[in-house]
């Protein structure tokens, strides 16, 4: 293995899926300013919009993940057009 090319700062990091609050711990060099307490231990945390616990490919369910309010923005923008088409 070549010396001096691999990161030295591997540490345990919590990754949190914000759509369903699932947390998993793994080693990472990702930088973060926030921490989270998980099972009595404080870890640096990386927040994810989607992970294998919420992605339809892995869950087998088609669910709507709307972490940025995209659906609400769409509905508000096109509300006047949609009101005339409801029956």
XYZ file of C-alpha atoms in Angstrom:
87
model
C 0.000 0.000 0.000
C 1.330 3.434 -0.927
C 2.298 5.539 2.091
C 0.920 9.033 2.761
C -2.096 8.972 0.409
C -4.823 7.690 2.741
C -6.679 9.924 5.218
C -5.614 9.627 8.832
C -8.787 11.000 10.444
C -11.186 8.043 10.190
C -13.612 8.120 13.095
C -17.092 6.869 13.933
C -19.784 9.139 12.458
C -23.575 8.975 12.759
C -25.540 9.285 9.515
C -29.166 10.340 10.074
C -31.901 9.889 7.468
C -34.038 12.999 8.012
C -37.084 11.522 6.259
C -37.567 8.735 8.828
C -35.069 9.524 11.637
C -33.065 6.324 11.132
C -29.484 6.620 12.421
C -26.566 4.373 11.518
C -22.954 4.509 12.656
C -19.975 3.914 10.393
C -16.414 5.123 9.988
C -15.927 8.229 7.859
C -13.648 11.175 7.243
C -16.573 13.477 6.334
C -16.402 16.869 8.043
C -19.328 18.023 10.158
C -20.028 20.743 12.692
C -23.022 19.078 14.378
C -23.171 16.203 16.842
C -25.870 13.781 17.952
C -26.241 11.508 20.947
C -26.986 7.937 19.899
C -27.283 5.097 22.425
C -25.610 7.235 25.080
C -22.580 8.199 22.974
C -22.019 11.521 21.202
C -21.037 11.303 17.524
C -20.453 13.818 14.731
C -23.588 13.658 12.530
C -24.152 13.849 8.782
C -27.787 14.516 7.823
C -29.133 12.711 4.765
C -32.310 13.414 2.813
C -32.678 9.769 1.833
C -30.928 6.477 2.616
C -31.473 2.778 2.054
C -34.087 2.810 4.834
C -36.320 5.276 2.970
C -35.489 4.871 -0.732
C -38.255 3.091 -2.687
C -35.742 0.814 -4.438
C -34.683 -0.713 -1.105
C -38.014 -0.539 0.727
C -40.158 -1.829 -2.136
C -42.705 0.889 -1.391
C -43.431 3.996 -3.379
C -43.439 6.728 -0.757
C -43.260 10.465 -1.205
C -40.192 11.985 0.418
C -40.652 15.741 0.491
C -37.890 17.196 2.656
C -37.677 20.485 0.782
C -41.403 21.277 0.469
C -41.375 20.701 -3.297
C -44.917 19.357 -3.396
C -46.275 22.340 -1.454
C -44.467 24.745 -3.763
C -45.915 22.983 -6.801
C -49.442 22.926 -5.378
C -49.326 26.628 -4.486
C -47.925 27.592 -7.875
C -50.522 25.677 -9.910
C -53.500 25.878 -7.538
C -55.468 28.309 -9.693
C -55.046 26.031 -12.751
C -56.045 22.896 -10.844
C -59.167 24.351 -9.167
C -60.983 24.588 -12.482
C -60.302 20.929 -13.326
C -61.672 19.298 -10.150
C -64.941 17.416 -10.514
